[in-house]
Structure formats: C-alpha cells, structure tokens
Coordinates of C-alpha atoms in Angstrom, one line a residue:
M298 CA 122.8 132.8 138.9
A299 CA 122.3 136.2 140.5
D300 CA 121.4 134.6 143.8
V301 CA 124.5 132.5 143.9
V302 CA 126.8 135.4 143.0
Q303 CA 125.1 137.6 145.6
L304 CA 125.5 134.9 148.3
R305 CA 129.2 134.6 147.5
L306 CA 129.7 138.3 147.7
E307 CA 127.9 138.6 151.0
R308 CA 130.3 136.0 152.4
M309 CA 133.1 138.4 151.6
V310 CA 131.7 141.2 153.8
P311 CA 133.6 140.3 157.0
E312 CA 136.9 140.2 155.2
L313 CA 136.3 143.5 153.4
D314 CA 135.3 145.2 156.7
D315 CA 138.5 144.0 158.2
L316 CA 140.5 145.4 155.3
E317 CA 138.9 148.8 155.8
K318 CA 139.1 148.7 159.5
R319 CA 142.9 148.1 159.4
G320 CA 143.4 150.8 156.9
L321 CA 144.7 148.6 154.1
F322 CA 142.1 149.8 151.6
N323 CA 139.7 152.7 151.6
R324 CA 136.0 152.5 150.9
L325 CA 136.4 153.5 147.2
E326 CA 139.0 150.8 146.7
I327 CA 136.8 148.2 148.4
A328 CA 133.9 149.2 146.1
E329 CA 136.1 148.6 143.1
I330 CA 137.2 145.2 144.5
V331 CA 133.5 144.2 144.9
K332 CA 132.8 145.3 141.4
K333 CA 135.6 143.3 140.0
R334 CA 134.8 140.2 142.0
R335 CA 131.1 140.4 140.9
K336 CA 132.2 140.4 137.2
F337 CA 134.5 137.4 137.8
E338 CA 131.8 135.5 139.7
Y339 CA 129.2 136.0 136.9
R340 CA 131.8 134.7 134.4
L341 CA 132.2 131.5 136.6
Q342 CA 128.4 131.0 136.8
R343 CA 128.0 130.8 133.1
P344 CA 126.7 127.5 131.7
S345 CA 130.1 126.7 130.3
P346 CA 132.8 128.8 131.8
L347 CA 136.2 128.8 130.2
K348 CA 139.5 127.8 131.8
Q349 CA 140.7 131.4 131.2
D350 CA 137.9 132.7 133.3
F351 CA 139.2 130.9 136.3
L352 CA 142.8 131.8 135.6
D353 CA 141.9 135.5 135.2
Y354 CA 140.1 135.5 138.6
I355 CA 143.0 133.7 140.3
E356 CA 145.5 136.2 138.8
Y357 CA 143.5 139.1 140.0
E358 CA 143.2 137.7 143.6
K359 CA 147.0 137.0 143.6
Q360 CA 147.8 140.6 142.7
L361 CA 145.3 141.9 145.2
D362 CA 146.8 139.7 148.0
R363 CA 150.3 140.9 147.0
L364 CA 149.1 144.5 147.3
R365 CA 147.5 143.8 150.7
T366 CA 150.8 142.3 151.9
L367 CA 152.8 145.3 150.8
R368 CA 150.5 147.7 152.5
K369 CA 150.5 145.7 155.7
K370 CA 154.3 145.7 155.8
S371 CA 154.2 149.5 155.3
I372 CA 151.8 150.0 158.1
S373 CA 153.7 147.7 160.4
R374 CA 156.9 149.7 159.8
Q375 CA 155.1 152.9 160.6
L376 CA 153.8 151.4 163.9
K377 CA 157.2 150.1 164.8
D378 CA 158.8 153.5 164.2
K379 CA 156.2 154.9 166.6
G380 CA 156.9 152.3 169.2
N381 CA 153.6 150.4 168.8
K382 CA 153.2 146.7 168.5
K383 CA 153.1 145.2 165.0
L384 CA 149.8 144.3 163.5
K385 CA 148.4 140.9 164.5
K386 CA 147.0 138.5 162.0
S387 CA 143.3 138.7 161.3
L388 CA 140.6 137.4 158.9
S389 CA 141.9 139.4 155.9
D390 CA 145.3 137.7 156.2
F391 CA 143.8 134.4 155.3
G392 CA 140.8 135.3 153.2
G393 CA 142.7 135.9 149.9
V394 CA 144.5 132.6 150.0
R395 CA 141.3 130.7 150.9
R396 CA 139.5 132.3 148.0
I397 CA 142.2 131.4 145.5
I398 CA 142.2 127.8 146.9
E399 CA 138.4 127.7 146.4
I400 CA 138.7 128.9 142.8
Y401 CA 141.4 126.4 142.1
R402 CA 139.2 123.6 143.6
I403 CA 136.2 124.6 141.4
A404 CA 138.5 124.9 138.3
T405 CA 140.1 121.4 138.8
S406 CA 136.6 119.9 139.4
R407 CA 135.5 121.2 136.1
F408 CA 138.7 120.6 134.2
K409 CA 139.9 117.3 135.8
G410 CA 142.0 116.3 132.8
D411 CA 144.1 119.6 132.7
L412 CA 147.4 118.6 134.2
E413 CA 148.8 122.1 133.9
L414 CA 146.0 123.5 136.0
W415 CA 146.6 120.8 138.6
F416 CA 150.3 121.6 138.9
Q417 CA 149.6 125.3 139.2
Y418 CA 147.2 124.4 142.0
L419 CA 149.9 122.3 143.7
E420 CA 152.6 125.0 143.3
F421 CA 150.3 127.6 144.9
C422 CA 149.6 125.2 147.9
K423 CA 153.4 124.6 148.2
E424 CA 154.1 128.3 148.1
K425 CA 151.5 129.3 150.7
N426 CA 152.2 126.1 152.9
N427 CA 148.5 126.1 154.0
G428 CA 148.2 122.4 154.8
R429 CA 146.2 121.4 151.8
M430 CA 149.0 119.9 149.8
K431 CA 148.3 116.3 150.8
K432 CA 144.6 116.5 150.0
V433 CA 145.2 118.1 146.6
L434 CA 147.9 115.5 145.8
A435 CA 145.6 112.7 146.7
Q436 CA 142.9 114.1 144.4
M437 CA 145.3 114.5 141.5
I438 CA 146.6 111.0 141.9
R439 CA 143.0 109.7 141.9
F440 CA 142.2 111.4 138.7
H441 CA 145.5 110.8 137.0
P442 CA 147.0 107.5 138.2
K443 CA 148.5 106.6 134.9
V444 CA 150.6 109.8 134.6
P445 CA 154.2 109.2 135.9
A446 CA 154.9 112.9 136.5
V447 CA 152.1 113.0 139.1
W448 CA 153.7 110.2 141.2
I449 CA 157.2 111.8 140.8
Y450 CA 155.9 115.2 142.0
A451 CA 154.1 113.6 145.0
A452 CA 157.1 111.6 146.0
A453 CA 159.5 114.6 145.6
W454 CA 157.3 116.7 147.8
E455 CA 157.2 114.1 150.5
F456 CA 160.9 113.5 150.3
D457 CA 162.2 117.1 149.9
H458 CA 159.6 119.3 151.5
N459 CA 157.8 117.0 154.0
L460 CA 161.0 115.1 154.9
N461 CA 159.1 111.8 154.9
A462 CA 161.3 109.3 153.1
R463 CA 159.0 106.4 154.0
A464 CA 156.0 108.1 152.5
A465 CA 157.9 109.0 149.4
H466 CA 159.1 105.3 149.1
V467 CA 155.5 104.1 149.3
I468 CA 154.3 106.6 146.7
M469 CA 157.0 105.6 144.3
Q470 CA 156.1 101.9 144.7
M471 CA 152.4 102.7 144.1
G472 CA 153.4 104.7 141.0
L473 CA 155.4 101.8 139.7
R474 CA 152.5 99.5 140.2
S475 CA 150.3 101.9 138.2
C476 CA 152.9 102.8 135.6
P477 CA 155.3 99.8 135.4
T478 CA 156.6 100.8 132.0
S479 CA 157.6 104.4 132.9
E480 CA 161.3 104.9 132.5
D481 CA 161.2 108.2 134.4
L482 CA 159.6 106.5 137.4
W483 CA 162.2 103.8 137.6
V484 CA 165.1 106.3 137.3
E485 CA 163.7 108.7 139.8
F486 CA 163.0 105.8 142.2
M487 CA 166.6 104.8 142.0
R488 CA 167.9 108.3 142.5
M489 CA 165.6 108.9 145.5
E490 CA 166.6 105.7 147.2
L491 CA 170.3 106.3 146.7
T492 CA 169.9 109.9 147.9
Y493 CA 168.2 108.8 151.1
L494 CA 171.0 106.3 151.7
N495 CA 173.5 109.1 151.1
K496 CA 171.7 111.3 153.6
L497 CA 171.9 108.5 156.2
K498 CA 175.6 108.2 155.5
M499 CA 176.1 112.0 155.8
R500 CA 174.4 112.0 159.1
K501 CA 177.0 109.5 160.3
V502 CA 179.7 111.7 158.9
I503 CA 178.4 114.7 160.8
L504 CA 178.3 112.7 164.0
G505 CA 181.9 111.7 163.5
E506 CA 181.0 108.0 163.1
D507 CA 181.9 107.7 159.4
N508 CA 183.6 109.5 156.5
G509 CA 183.0 110.1 152.8
T510 CA 179.8 110.1 150.8
L511 CA 178.2 108.0 148.1
I512 CA 178.8 110.7 145.5
C513 CA 181.8 110.3 143.3
D514 CA 184.3 113.1 143.3
N515 CA 187.1 112.5 140.9
E516 CA 189.1 115.5 142.3
D517 CA 189.0 114.2 145.8
A518 CA 189.9 110.7 144.7
E519 CA 192.9 112.0 142.8
E520 CA 194.0 114.1 145.8
K521 CA 193.7 111.2 148.1
Q522 CA 195.7 109.0 145.8
W523 CA 198.4 111.7 145.7
Q524 CA 198.5 111.9 149.5
D525 CA 198.8 108.1 149.8
E526 CA 201.7 108.0 147.3
N527 CA 203.4 110.9 149.1
K528 CA 202.5 110.2 152.7
D529 CA 206.2 110.4 153.7
L530 CA 206.0 114.1 153.1
F531 CA 203.5 114.6 155.8
M532 CA 204.4 114.6 159.5
S533 CA 202.1 114.6 162.6
L534 CA 201.9 117.7 164.8
E535 CA 203.6 115.8 167.6
G536 CA 206.6 115.1 165.4
T537 CA 206.5 111.3 166.0
K538 CA 206.4 109.1 162.9
G539 CA 204.3 106.5 164.5
A540 CA 201.5 108.8 165.4
D541 CA 199.7 108.0 162.2
D542 CA 200.0 104.4 162.8
D543 CA 198.0 104.7 166.0
L544 CA 195.0 106.0 164.0
D545 CA 194.7 102.8 162.0
G546 CA 192.9 101.0 164.8
P547 CA 190.0 103.4 165.3
M548 CA 189.6 103.9 161.5
T549 CA 189.0 100.2 161.0
D550 CA 185.4 100.4 162.4
S551 CA 184.7 103.5 160.3
S552 CA 185.9 101.7 157.2
K553 CA 183.7 98.8 158.0
K554 CA 180.7 101.1 158.3
L555 CA 181.7 102.7 155.1
D556 CA 181.8 99.4 153.4
A557 CA 178.4 98.5 154.9
F558 CA 176.8 101.6 153.3
L559 CA 178.5 100.9 150.0
D560 CA 177.3 97.3 150.1
Q561 CA 173.8 98.4 151.0
G562 CA 173.8 100.8 148.1
K563 CA 175.0 98.1 145.7
A564 CA 172.2 95.7 146.9
L565 CA 169.6 98.5 146.6
F566 CA 170.8 99.4 143.1
H567 CA 170.9 95.8 142.0
K568 CA 167.3 95.2 143.2
I569 CA 165.8 98.2 141.5
Y570 CA 167.8 97.7 138.3
E571 CA 166.6 94.1 138.0
G572 CA 163.0 95.1 138.5
A573 CA 163.4 97.9 135.9
I574 CA 164.8 95.7 133.1
V575 CA 162.1 93.0 133.8
A576 CA 159.4 95.7 133.5
I577 CA 160.9 97.5 130.4
P578 CA 163.3 95.0 128.8
S579 CA 163.4 96.9 125.4
S580 CA 164.3 100.3 126.7
F581 CA 167.9 101.3 125.8
S582 CA 167.6 104.8 127.3
L583 CA 166.7 103.2 130.7
R584 CA 170.0 101.3 130.7
K585 CA 171.9 104.4 129.8
S586 CA 170.3 106.3 132.7
F587 CA 171.2 103.5 135.2
L588 CA 174.8 103.4 133.9
E589 CA 175.0 107.2 134.5
I590 CA 173.8 106.7 138.0
V591 CA 176.5 104.1 138.7
E592 CA 179.2 106.3 137.3
A593 CA 178.0 109.2 139.5
T594 CA 177.7 107.1 142.7
D595 CA 180.4 105.5 144.8
L596 CA 179.0 102.0 145.5
A597 CA 180.7 98.8 146.5
H598 CA 182.1 97.1 143.4
S599 CA 180.8 99.8 141.2
E600 CA 183.1 98.8 138.4
E601 CA 181.5 95.3 138.5
L602 CA 178.1 96.9 138.3
R603 CA 179.2 99.0 135.4
T604 CA 180.6 95.9 133.6
E605 CA 177.4 94.0 134.3
I606 CA 175.2 96.7 132.8
L607 CA 177.4 97.0 129.8
A608 CA 177.2 93.2 129.3
H609 CA 173.4 93.3 129.6
M610 CA 173.3 96.1 127.1
R611 CA 175.4 94.2 124.6
R612 CA 173.3 91.1 125.1
D613 CA 170.0 92.8 124.6
F614 CA 170.8 95.6 122.1
S615 CA 173.8 94.4 120.0
K616 CA 171.6 94.3 117.0
E617 CA 170.5 97.9 117.4
P618 CA 172.5 100.6 115.6
E619 CA 171.6 103.0 118.5
Y620 CA 173.6 100.9 120.9
W621 CA 176.7 100.8 118.7
N622 CA 176.5 104.5 118.1
W623 CA 176.3 105.2 121.8
L624 CA 179.1 102.8 122.5
A625 CA 181.3 104.7 120.0
Q626 CA 180.4 108.2 121.2
I627 CA 181.3 107.5 124.8
K628 CA 184.9 107.1 123.6
L629 CA 184.9 110.9 123.0
K630 CA 185.8 113.3 125.8
D631 CA 183.2 115.8 124.6
Q632 CA 180.3 114.1 122.8
H633 CA 178.9 117.4 121.6
S634 CA 181.9 118.3 119.4
I635 CA 184.2 116.6 116.9
P636 CA 187.8 116.0 118.0
D637 CA 190.5 118.1 116.5
I638 CA 192.4 115.7 114.2
S639 CA 195.4 118.1 114.1
S640 CA 196.2 116.9 117.7
E641 CA 197.4 113.5 118.7
S642 CA 194.8 113.1 121.4
G643 CA 192.0 114.1 118.9
R644 CA 193.2 111.5 116.4
A645 CA 193.4 108.9 119.2
Q646 CA 189.7 109.6 120.1
V647 CA 188.6 109.3 116.4
D648 CA 190.5 106.0 116.1
E649 CA 188.8 104.6 119.2
V650 CA 185.4 105.5 117.8
M651 CA 186.2 104.0 114.5
K652 CA 187.2 100.7 116.1
V653 CA 183.7 100.4 117.6
Y654 CA 182.1 101.3 114.3
E655 CA 184.1 98.8 112.4
E656 CA 183.3 96.1 115.0
A657 CA 179.6 97.0 114.6
I658 CA 179.8 96.8 110.8
Q659 CA 181.4 93.3 111.0
F660 CA 178.8 92.2 113.6
M661 CA 175.7 93.6 112.0
P662 CA 176.2 95.1 108.5
S663 CA 173.3 97.4 107.6
V664 CA 172.5 100.6 105.8
E665 CA 171.8 102.4 109.0
M666 CA 175.1 101.3 110.6
F667 CA 177.1 102.4 107.6
D668 CA 175.1 105.7 107.5
I669 CA 176.1 106.4 111.2
C670 CA 179.7 105.6 110.5
V671 CA 179.8 107.7 107.4
K672 CA 178.2 110.7 109.1
F673 CA 180.8 110.7 111.9
L674 CA 183.8 110.4 109.5
T675 CA 182.3 113.1 107.2
K676 CA 182.1 115.5 110.1
V677 CA 185.6 114.7 111.1
V678 CA 186.9 115.4 107.6
S679 CA 184.7 118.5 106.9
E680 CA 184.6 120.3 110.3
R681 CA 188.1 119.6 111.4
G682 CA 189.7 119.1 108.0
E683 CA 191.3 121.6 105.6
M684 CA 189.7 122.8 102.3
N685 CA 191.4 124.7 99.5
N686 CA 190.0 127.7 97.6
S687 CA 188.2 125.4 95.1
G688 CA 186.2 123.8 97.9
Y689 CA 188.0 120.5 97.7
Y690 CA 189.6 118.6 100.6
S691 CA 193.3 119.2 100.7
A692 CA 195.7 116.3 100.9
S693 CA 197.1 117.4 104.3
K694 CA 198.5 114.8 106.6
H695 CA 195.5 115.4 109.0
T696 CA 192.8 114.6 106.5
Q697 CA 194.1 112.2 103.9
D698 CA 194.1 109.2 106.2
Y699 CA 190.5 109.8 107.2
T700 CA 189.3 110.5 103.6
S701 CA 191.0 107.2 102.5
L702 CA 189.3 105.5 105.4
L703 CA 185.9 107.0 104.4
L704 CA 186.4 105.7 100.8
R705 CA 187.1 102.2 102.2
I706 CA 183.9 102.4 104.3
F707 CA 181.9 103.3 101.2
G708 CA 183.5 100.5 99.2
K709 CA 182.8 98.0 102.0
A710 CA 179.1 99.2 102.1
D711 CA 178.9 98.8 98.3
T712 CA 180.4 95.3 98.5
M713 CA 178.1 94.2 101.3
G714 CA 175.0 95.5 99.6
C715 CA 174.4 98.2 102.3
L716 CA 174.6 101.2 100.0
N717 CA 171.3 103.1 99.5
E718 CA 170.6 106.1 97.3
D719 CA 171.8 108.7 99.9
L720 CA 175.0 106.9 100.7
A721 CA 175.7 106.4 97.0
C722 CA 175.2 110.2 96.5
Q723 CA 177.6 110.9 99.4
Y724 CA 180.1 108.5 97.9
I725 CA 180.1 110.4 94.6
V726 CA 180.3 113.8 96.3
L727 CA 183.3 112.6 98.4
Y728 CA 185.2 111.8 95.2
K729 CA 184.3 115.2 93.8
N730 CA 185.4 117.0 97.0
M731 CA 188.7 115.2 96.8
G732 CA 189.2 116.7 93.3
N733 CA 188.7 113.3 91.5
F734 CA 186.0 114.5 89.2
K735 CA 186.5 111.7 86.7
D736 CA 186.3 109.0 89.3
A737 CA 183.2 110.6 90.7
M738 CA 181.5 110.6 87.3
R739 CA 182.7 107.1 86.6
L740 CA 181.1 106.0 89.9
A741 CA 177.9 107.9 89.1
E742 CA 177.7 106.3 85.7
K743 CA 178.1 102.9 87.3
F744 CA 175.3 103.5 89.7
C745 CA 172.9 105.1 87.2
E746 CA 173.5 102.4 84.6
G747 CA 173.4 99.6 87.2
K748 CA 171.3 98.9 90.3
Y749 CA 170.2 102.5 90.8
S750 CA 169.0 103.1 87.3
D751 CA 165.6 104.4 88.6
S752 CA 167.1 106.6 91.3
R753 CA 166.0 110.2 90.8
K754 CA 168.6 111.6 93.2
L755 CA 171.6 109.9 91.5
W756 CA 170.5 111.0 88.0
V757 CA 170.0 114.6 89.1
L758 CA 173.4 114.6 90.9
R759 CA 175.1 113.1 87.9
V760 CA 173.7 115.6 85.3
S761 CA 174.0 118.6 87.6
E762 CA 177.7 117.8 88.4
Q763 CA 178.5 117.4 84.7
M764 CA 176.9 120.8 84.0
K765 CA 178.7 122.5 86.8
H766 CA 182.0 121.1 85.6
A767 CA 181.4 122.2 82.1
S768 CA 180.4 125.7 83.2
E769 CA 183.5 126.0 85.4
S770 CA 185.8 124.7 82.7
G771 CA 184.5 127.2 80.1
S772 CA 185.1 126.7 76.4
S773 CA 187.8 124.1 77.1
D774 CA 185.1 121.5 77.9
R775 CA 182.5 122.3 75.1
A776 CA 183.4 118.9 73.5
H777 CA 181.4 117.3 76.3
L778 CA 178.2 119.1 75.5
P779 CA 176.8 116.3 73.3
F780 CA 177.4 113.8 76.1
I781 CA 175.8 116.1 78.7
F782 CA 172.7 116.6 76.4
D783 CA 172.5 112.8 75.9
I784 CA 172.5 112.0 79.6
M785 CA 170.0 114.8 80.2
K786 CA 167.6 113.2 77.7
R787 CA 167.9 109.9 79.5
M788 CA 167.4 111.7 82.9
V789 CA 164.1 113.3 81.6
K790 CA 162.6 109.8 81.0
K791 CA 163.2 108.9 84.7
V792 CA 162.9 112.2 86.6
A793 CA 159.9 114.5 86.7
V794 CA 160.3 118.2 86.0
S795 CA 159.5 119.2 89.6
D796 CA 162.3 117.0 90.9
A797 CA 165.0 118.5 88.6
E798 CA 164.5 122.3 88.9
D799 CA 168.1 123.2 89.3
V800 CA 169.1 121.0 86.4
W801 CA 166.8 122.7 84.0
V802 CA 168.0 126.2 85.1
M803 CA 171.6 125.1 84.6
A804 CA 170.8 123.6 81.2
L805 CA 169.2 126.8 80.0
E806 CA 172.3 128.8 81.0
L807 CA 174.7 126.2 79.6
F808 CA 173.1 125.7 76.2
T809 CA 171.9 129.3 75.7
N810 CA 174.7 130.1 73.2
E811 CA 174.6 126.7 71.5
K812 CA 171.8 127.1 68.9
K813 CA 172.2 123.5 67.8
Y814 CA 171.3 122.3 71.3
F815 CA 169.1 125.1 72.6
G816 CA 166.3 124.2 70.1
K817 CA 166.6 120.6 71.1
L818 CA 166.5 121.6 74.7
L819 CA 163.2 123.5 74.2
D820 CA 161.7 120.5 72.4
L821 CA 162.9 118.2 75.3
A822 CA 161.3 120.6 77.7
L823 CA 158.0 120.5 75.8
V824 CA 158.0 116.7 75.9
S825 CA 158.7 116.7 79.6
L826 CA 155.9 119.3 80.3
A827 CA 153.5 117.3 78.1
K828 CA 154.2 114.2 80.2
D829 CA 154.1 115.9 83.7
G830 CA 151.5 118.6 83.1
G831 CA 151.6 122.2 84.3
Q832 CA 153.0 123.1 87.7
D833 CA 150.8 125.6 89.6
D834 CA 152.8 125.5 92.8
G835 CA 156.5 126.2 93.3
F836 CA 158.9 126.0 90.4
S837 CA 157.4 126.4 86.9
L838 CA 159.6 125.3 84.0
S839 CA 157.1 126.8 81.6
A840 CA 157.5 130.3 83.1
A841 CA 161.2 129.9 83.3
L842 CA 161.4 129.0 79.6
V843 CA 159.2 132.0 78.6
N844 CA 161.3 134.4 80.7
F845 CA 164.5 133.1 79.3
I846 CA 163.4 133.4 75.7
L847 CA 162.0 136.9 76.4
M848 CA 165.3 138.1 77.8
N849 CA 167.4 136.6 75.0
N850 CA 165.2 136.7 71.9
G851 CA 162.5 139.3 72.6
I852 CA 158.7 139.4 73.0
Q853 CA 157.8 138.0 69.6
Q854 CA 159.6 134.7 70.0
A855 CA 158.4 134.5 73.6
R856 CA 154.8 134.7 72.3
E857 CA 155.4 132.0 69.7
F858 CA 156.9 129.7 72.4
Y859 CA 154.1 130.3 75.0
K860 CA 151.6 129.4 72.3
R861 CA 153.3 126.1 71.9
L862 CA 153.2 125.6 75.7
L863 CA 149.5 126.4 75.9
A864 CA 148.8 123.9 73.2
L865 CA 150.0 121.1 75.4
P866 CA 147.5 119.1 77.5
R867 CA 146.9 120.4 81.0
P868 CA 149.1 123.5 80.7
G869 CA 148.2 124.8 84.2
L870 CA 146.7 128.0 85.4
A871 CA 150.1 129.4 86.5
I872 CA 151.4 129.6 83.0
Y873 CA 148.3 131.4 81.8
K874 CA 148.6 134.0 84.5
H875 CA 152.3 134.4 83.8
C876 CA 151.7 135.0 80.1
I877 CA 148.9 137.5 80.9
E878 CA 151.3 139.4 83.1
L879 CA 154.0 139.3 80.3
E880 CA 151.5 140.8 77.8
L881 CA 150.3 143.5 80.1
S882 CA 153.8 144.5 81.0
S883 CA 155.0 144.6 77.4
G884 CA 152.9 147.6 76.5
D885 CA 152.8 147.2 72.7
T886 CA 149.7 147.5 70.5
A887 CA 148.9 143.7 70.4
S888 CA 149.3 143.2 74.2
L889 CA 145.7 143.9 75.2
A890 CA 144.2 141.7 72.5
N891 CA 146.6 138.9 73.4
A892 CA 145.8 139.3 77.1
R893 CA 142.1 139.0 76.3
K894 CA 142.7 135.8 74.3
L895 CA 144.7 134.4 77.1
F896 CA 142.0 135.2 79.7
D897 CA 139.3 133.6 77.4
C898 CA 141.4 130.4 77.0
A899 CA 142.1 130.2 80.7
L900 CA 138.5 130.7 81.7
A901 CA 137.4 128.0 79.3
T902 CA 139.3 125.5 81.5
Y903 CA 139.4 127.2 84.9
A904 CA 136.0 129.0 84.9
E905 CA 135.6 128.2 88.7
D906 CA 138.6 130.3 89.6
I907 CA 137.3 133.5 91.1
S908 CA 140.7 135.3 91.1
L909 CA 140.9 134.8 87.4
W910 CA 137.6 136.5 86.8
Q911 CA 138.6 139.3 89.1
E912 CA 141.9 139.9 87.3
Y913 CA 140.0 139.9 83.9
Y914 CA 137.5 142.5 85.3
S915 CA 140.3 144.6 86.7
M916 CA 142.1 144.7 83.4
E917 CA 139.0 145.7 81.5
T918 CA 138.1 148.4 84.1
K919 CA 141.6 149.9 83.8
N920 CA 141.3 149.9 80.0
I921 CA 137.9 151.7 80.1
M922 CA 139.2 154.3 82.5
G923 CA 142.2 154.8 80.3
Q924 CA 140.1 155.4 77.3
K925 CA 137.9 157.9 79.2
T926 CA 141.0 159.8 80.2
E927 CA 142.2 160.0 76.6
L928 CA 138.8 161.3 75.4
N929 CA 138.7 163.9 78.1
S930 CA 142.2 165.1 77.3

C-alpha cells in the first residue's frame, strides 16, 4: 500500500514543481497539498474504500484547481498591467483535471452500479470539455443498458452539445431496442426528431427560403387571422393596391415547402406514435404525452392526428376511470383550481366536466367512477360555495343546483350498487351540511340497519353525529338520550374501543350529569374493555374513565373504579402505570401502600418489563430518602 501511494505521489512532482515555478503556490502550501493528497491516497488504498472517500478527494481537487485558476488570473492581470505577455499554458493547467478524471475512473470501476456517481463523472467531463465524454458515455451504456435515463442523456449530449443529430438518432434507436417499454425514451425520441425537423425548417427561414416554424404560437395565429380579415386596412409602400397581389406568385413555392415540412413532421410523428403504442399498449400516460406534443406542434392535419389519438385512447382506455377523469379535467381552463361557480364561465366549465362524468357513469358504473365524480362536485360546492355561521351550505343560487346534483349522483350510486362505506359516509355528511339532520340520520339508520350493518365507519358516524346534535341542542334534546344510549350499545357490539375513541369521549361528556345513564355507560365500557383488552398504545379508554371519575367524583371513587378495571382479563400495562401515577400524585396516607400493591400486581404479569422495575425502585428510593430527611430534621 505504501509503495503504491509513494509512486502516485512521485508522479505528481513535475506538476508541483510547475506550480511553485510559476508562483501559484509557495513551498509551504505545496507541502500541505502533498500531505493532504497522501491522506486521500491512503484512504483509497484501503481494502474496501468507501464512496465518500472518492468524493472527498474529488471535492478537494476541485477546490484546489479553482484556487489555482484564480491565482493564475491574478498573476496574468499583473503581467498585463506591466506590459508583459500573459502566462502560457503548462503542465499544471491540465494536471488537476487529469487527476480528478482518474479518481472518477477508479470510483466508477469500483462502484459500477452507482448511477449518481456516473452522472457526476459525465457532468464534470462536459464542464471541462476534455474530450473524454464519448468514452465515458460508452462505458456507462455498457454497464447500464437497461436504464432509459442513460440513453436519453447520451442522445441529448450528441444532439445539443456535439450537434450530431445522426448519432443522437442512432443512440435513441439503440436505447429503444434495449428498453422498448420505456415511456420516457419514446417521448424524448419524438421530441428530438421533431426538434431536428424544426431546426431544418428554421434554417430555411433564415436563408429566406421558407417562413414559420413547427411550434404552435396561438398569439401569432390570432394576429395573422386578424390581419387576413382586415387586409383592406393595409396598403403597400408604393401606394398601389395590386402590389400585394404580385407577391402571391413567389409565395406559392414557399407554401409548398412549408407544407412539405408539415407533411414530413406528420409522417414522422405517425411512425413513432405507432411504434410506441405497439411497444407499450397499456400506457395511458404515454398517449397523453403524445397528445401534448401534437397540441404544441404545428404539423399537417394536426387536428386529424389529435382526433386519431383521442379515438385510440377511447378505444383502449374507455373502461379505465383514469381516462374519464382526464377527459373531464381537460374541459377546465385551469386544471389546478376549481372554477368559480359565481361566474357564468365557471359554471359552464363545471357543466362540461359533469357531462363527461355522467357519460362515464352511464358507460361504466363503478365505485371508483362515482368517487371521482363526487370528489369533484364536493370541491366545487365546498371551495367555491358559501357556508353560513353554523357550517352548513347556504341555499344560494350558486350552490343549490350543484348540491342537488350531488345528491342525485349519490342516489344513482346507491341505486346502481356502487356505494361503498366512504361514499355512504359522504352521502350522510352532505345531508348534514345542508342542514337536513333528520334526513341524514334517517339515511344513516337505513345504511346501519341494512347492507352496511357491519360497517365501523357508518356506526361511528351515526352515533357521533347524534351526540353532537344532542350537545348542541342542550336540554331541549334530552328526550333523545335513551335512543342515543341504545344505538351506542349496539355500536359497541360491532366496533372496537380503539376505533371509537371520539365517541367514548363525547359519551362521557354527554352523560356526565345523567346519573341514570352514566352508571350504565361505565358498565358498558367495562364490557367493551373486557372484550377488547387493554390498550397500551395510543388512546386508553381505561385511563380516560379513571381521569373522568377522579375529576368529577374524587379519588375514592376513582380507586374503586380502577380496581374494577384491573380485575378484568388482560388489563394492559398502560392502565397499571396510569393508576400508579394517580396514587403518587394524590399525596394522601394510603397512596404509597396502594402504589406498592399496583406495582406488585403489575409485576406479577409484566415481570419482564425493565422500566416497571426501574420505576418501582425509584419510588422506594425516594421514599427512603424522604424518611431519612424527616429523621434528620
């Protein structure tokens, strides 16, 4: 190892001498450079060097080369001011780049599968333009022929930097043979070929042999249309009306050339498009990308191409909800925002979108299709609609039509059997937000007593909404408490304690002043906990009940209740620890004895829990220290 490092350092001597000779670095600085490089070289000569070892070495050499460049510029300016010639290039001007290239070469040889490292290598070669780009690209392609990004990078370099369209075309074709199912390769191949055709056309334009480009420009098209419609307003410089007519002859050849380019672009597009859909027939995103290219390019019969692509998309993807959602969304001017239904244009956009969704529902009724439609309409009503102070949708002229339409969509989904739990919950919430609480609860009862009788979400929604309504109504709705308690008893049989946290908290608050029902609620909670066991993670109903009784009835009743909890099977370690904390914080005479009993009971079941032993030991230690303090005082 030492011999290899020494040999590599000795090879740096001519370069270091040149740096000192030219005054770029002094002897102390060169000694420090040698010291640093020796450390990096030893790191690289380890049996298993890390990737970071190479990157650190490369970064140091880059910074060193930047410093050398700055000092050289400074010296060159000084020589220029004195009238001397500027510094000529010498060995030190190329040594740093060569060393970085060599480090990259060794790194990529060891870490062949690291694409990030390869691309860093390529970017450095491109930046320095040292003539190694082709060789490195060939090596990278050899090691990673199945990575589309490698082929795209190589073709882009040949096309944009090396200005070799033929080589780029060959590289892309080789890439498509290696990765025929890569969407990115097909799309970039199409863009590259049309870009090259547009460059040829621009060359004709510059030479005065043609006009226009293959890139669509809506503003220019509108301006040209306005000029054609108002050409009587324009007059030639000679003042003769027939002067423009004389130009029609020469322009005929130009228009033919223009048509030739457009026809060639159409044929090229058609050929690549057909190859792409044969290679990847199931890719919807690929069709969308090609459609975007058609809309951005001025090709012959581009409208026919667009119609053809849309027809193929409908033929191949008409049973995919993604297709219908995309077809609906393109009706919007801005697909990233919801139209403002307070304006006529916004309502027109929403109506166009809904026509597509309704057609999709008729063509392929499914839960997913109804879900997409409902989400869009819900956003329209909630984001652009109006809500009153109670949080309900107001019956304004801008929202009532769409809320009614949303209700019809829900009803149709229910009729067609395409209503799942989530949609059913949204259906109920919509009625509630419209202020129709009775209809919402009637619908919830229908679902919970019918085909969704085992749905946890619907039961929790039904009971929680009943409790919220009773709490908001105050004493005027106390007559419904027996009904609420009854449906909660039925919910407990179907829903686990951990899935109904909020419902239990609301129930404790609702029935706290109703002694007749509060005792029954505690019994119901004990039954639920006995069935589901203790909860050591997240919400703990046992702890919530103990805290609630402690705050309202005091420590004695809290003790009596937690004893009932601990008598249940599998009470859980969390409730033991909670009760221990309760006893230690109470501070009365019986608290220490009760805490010890709790620790002993907990350790009988959870003896392997180290933290429990530590807490027990800590309590006894504090107690002994407290007793010593009292004796000393």
